């Protein structure tokens, strides 16, 4: 629709400033260029999150969480309930912290199935809204 | 008799408690509600009696309503950060 507008408005503009041929030419090039201006959308896909970066941030969240047995080194294979000693309530709380870090909302059913660092990282990288 | 909530429902309720408590502006209220939510859920976690669980679930849902309202009110009236909070932030930025 925008393009049609430019197309129909071009001759009008040219007619109005046709007194000076130089001005008319510059105006037409200006309008011509503008109609090809690439548009950007708010919903344009953001750069995909790097998996290593996500892993690092998830591990940071777990470390900051405090309740876990932070003495144990956290790797992607770390299990929430076995290695970190978290019960189901603690896991929910940890996932709320993760949600806040990445600005997402993990649906309850999926959250219940996330049991390790790697699974959480996989979910975040597959979620387009995460940032 | 009210229906017994499933495991997932209880966890979802707990999640909402934590999330809403986290959104309190006032440090004291925020920490209080986080603490009380954790304590109550932990305390009642081993209860197996279905009728009791259902009753607690209903009561908790009413409490969640109160919590949500109070959270919104708390967000309408903001105060300066407490000394403990700013000290905490500085500690975070230094580390």
mmCIF file of C-alpha atoms in Angstrom, chain A residues 17-114:
data_model
loop_
_atom_site.group_PDB
_atom_site.id
_atom_site.type_symbol
_atom_site.label_atom_id
_atom_site.label_comp_id
_atom_site.label_asym_id
_atom_site.label_seq_id
_atom_site.Cartn_x
_atom_site.Cartn_y
_atom_site.Cartn_z
ATOM 1 C CA UNK A 17 8.544 21.447 -8.636
ATOM 2 C CA UNK A 18 9.061 21.084 -12.364
ATOM 3 C CA UNK A 19 9.989 24.766 -12.606
ATOM 4 C CA UNK A 20 13.604 23.803 -11.895
ATOM 5 C CA UNK A 21 14.716 20.642 -13.731
ATOM 6 C CA UNK A 22 17.592 20.035 -11.297
ATOM 7 C CA UNK A 23 15.282 20.086 -8.321
ATOM 8 C CA UNK A 24 12.873 17.765 -10.119
ATOM 9 C CA UNK A 25 15.610 15.217 -10.771
ATOM 10 C CA UNK A 26 16.901 15.262 -7.219
ATOM 11 C CA UNK A 27 13.377 14.972 -5.917
ATOM 12 C CA UNK A 28 12.648 11.970 -8.099
ATOM 13 C CA UNK A 29 15.830 10.198 -7.044
ATOM 14 C CA UNK A 30 15.012 10.975 -3.462
ATOM 15 C CA UNK A 31 11.520 9.531 -3.718
ATOM 16 C CA UNK A 32 12.758 6.591 -5.738
ATOM 17 C CA UNK A 33 15.253 5.738 -3.056
ATOM 18 C CA UNK A 34 12.777 6.128 -0.271
ATOM 19 C CA UNK A 35 10.288 3.699 -1.745
ATOM 20 C CA UNK A 36 13.019 1.019 -1.615
ATOM 21 C CA UNK A 37 13.997 1.715 1.967
ATOM 22 C CA UNK A 38 14.179 -1.660 3.652
ATOM 23 C CA UNK A 39 11.709 -1.926 6.470
ATOM 24 C CA UNK A 40 12.423 -3.319 9.869
ATOM 25 C CA UNK A 41 9.807 -5.048 11.933
ATOM 26 C CA UNK A 42 9.477 -5.095 15.671
ATOM 27 C CA UNK A 43 8.925 -8.808 15.504
ATOM 28 C CA UNK A 44 12.062 -9.428 13.500
ATOM 29 C CA UNK A 45 13.769 -12.482 14.903
ATOM 30 C CA UNK A 46 16.462 -11.497 17.358
ATOM 31 C CA UNK A 47 19.860 -13.075 17.055
ATOM 32 C CA UNK A 48 19.691 -16.666 18.239
ATOM 33 C CA UNK A 49 21.132 -17.254 21.638
ATOM 34 C CA UNK A 50 24.415 -19.065 21.728
ATOM 35 C CA UNK A 51 24.188 -22.381 23.511
ATOM 36 C CA UNK A 52 27.409 -21.928 25.496
ATOM 37 C CA UNK A 53 26.280 -18.479 26.563
ATOM 38 C CA UNK A 54 22.917 -19.844 27.711
ATOM 39 C CA UNK A 55 24.637 -22.626 29.632
ATOM 40 C CA UNK A 56 26.885 -20.119 31.346
ATOM 41 C CA UNK A 57 23.952 -17.924 32.326
ATOM 42 C CA UNK A 58 21.875 -20.848 33.600
ATOM 43 C CA UNK A 59 24.812 -21.997 35.721
ATOM 44 C CA UNK A 60 25.209 -18.453 37.072
ATOM 45 C CA UNK A 61 21.530 -18.427 38.044
ATOM 46 C CA UNK A 62 21.909 -21.763 39.835
ATOM 47 C CA UNK A 63 24.971 -20.498 41.686
ATOM 48 C CA UNK A 64 23.135 -17.334 42.721
ATOM 49 C CA UNK A 65 20.152 -19.425 43.815
ATOM 50 C CA UNK A 66 21.993 -20.340 46.973
ATOM 51 C CA UNK A 67 19.953 -23.319 48.079
ATOM 52 C CA UNK A 68 21.748 -25.782 45.888
ATOM 53 C CA UNK A 69 24.852 -27.675 46.906
ATOM 54 C CA UNK A 70 26.910 -25.048 45.153
ATOM 55 C CA UNK A 71 30.092 -26.792 46.221
ATOM 56 C CA UNK A 72 29.491 -29.340 43.504
ATOM 57 C CA UNK A 73 30.684 -28.055 40.136
ATOM 58 C CA UNK A 74 27.763 -27.519 37.819
ATOM 59 C CA UNK A 75 27.993 -29.045 34.363
ATOM 60 C CA UNK A 76 25.320 -29.450 31.673
ATOM 61 C CA UNK A 77 24.686 -32.992 32.860
ATOM 62 C CA UNK A 78 23.975 -31.879 36.432
ATOM 63 C CA UNK A 79 20.586 -33.097 37.637
ATOM 64 C CA UNK A 80 18.534 -30.736 39.770
ATOM 65 C CA UNK A 81 17.211 -33.224 42.263
ATOM 66 C CA UNK A 82 20.094 -35.672 42.522
ATOM 67 C CA UNK A 83 23.213 -33.552 42.111
ATOM 68 C CA UNK A 84 21.920 -30.276 43.517
ATOM 69 C CA UNK A 85 19.720 -31.770 46.207
ATOM 70 C CA UNK A 86 16.651 -29.768 45.182
ATOM 71 C CA UNK A 87 13.156 -31.091 45.780
ATOM 72 C CA UNK A 88 10.282 -30.394 43.404
ATOM 73 C CA UNK A 89 9.389 -27.106 45.121
ATOM 74 C CA UNK A 90 12.989 -25.876 44.949
ATOM 75 C CA UNK A 91 13.161 -26.830 41.288
ATOM 76 C CA UNK A 92 10.064 -24.762 40.578
ATOM 77 C CA UNK A 93 11.665 -21.832 42.346
ATOM 78 C CA UNK A 94 14.898 -22.241 40.436
ATOM 79 C CA UNK A 95 12.997 -22.293 37.155
ATOM 80 C CA UNK A 96 11.213 -19.070 38.140
ATOM 81 C CA UNK A 97 14.668 -17.510 38.582
ATOM 82 C CA UNK A 98 15.688 -18.869 35.168
ATOM 83 C CA UNK A 99 12.486 -17.502 33.631
ATOM 84 C CA UNK A 100 13.250 -14.072 35.012
ATOM 85 C CA UNK A 101 16.818 -14.193 33.724
ATOM 86 C CA UNK A 102 15.717 -14.981 30.157
ATOM 87 C CA UNK A 103 12.437 -13.056 30.140
ATOM 88 C CA UNK A 104 10.352 -16.083 29.253
ATOM 89 C CA UNK A 105 7.576 -18.114 30.748
ATOM 90 C CA UNK A 106 8.026 -21.854 30.840
ATOM 91 C CA UNK A 107 4.666 -23.662 30.705
ATOM 92 C CA UNK A 108 4.012 -25.746 33.834
ATOM 93 C CA UNK A 109 3.917 -29.057 31.983
ATOM 94 C CA UNK A 110 7.284 -28.476 30.331
ATOM 95 C CA UNK A 111 8.799 -27.057 33.512
ATOM 96 C CA UNK A 112 7.872 -30.269 35.307
ATOM 97 C CA UNK A 113 9.909 -32.273 32.810
ATOM 98 C CA UNK A 114 13.066 -30.165 32.997
#
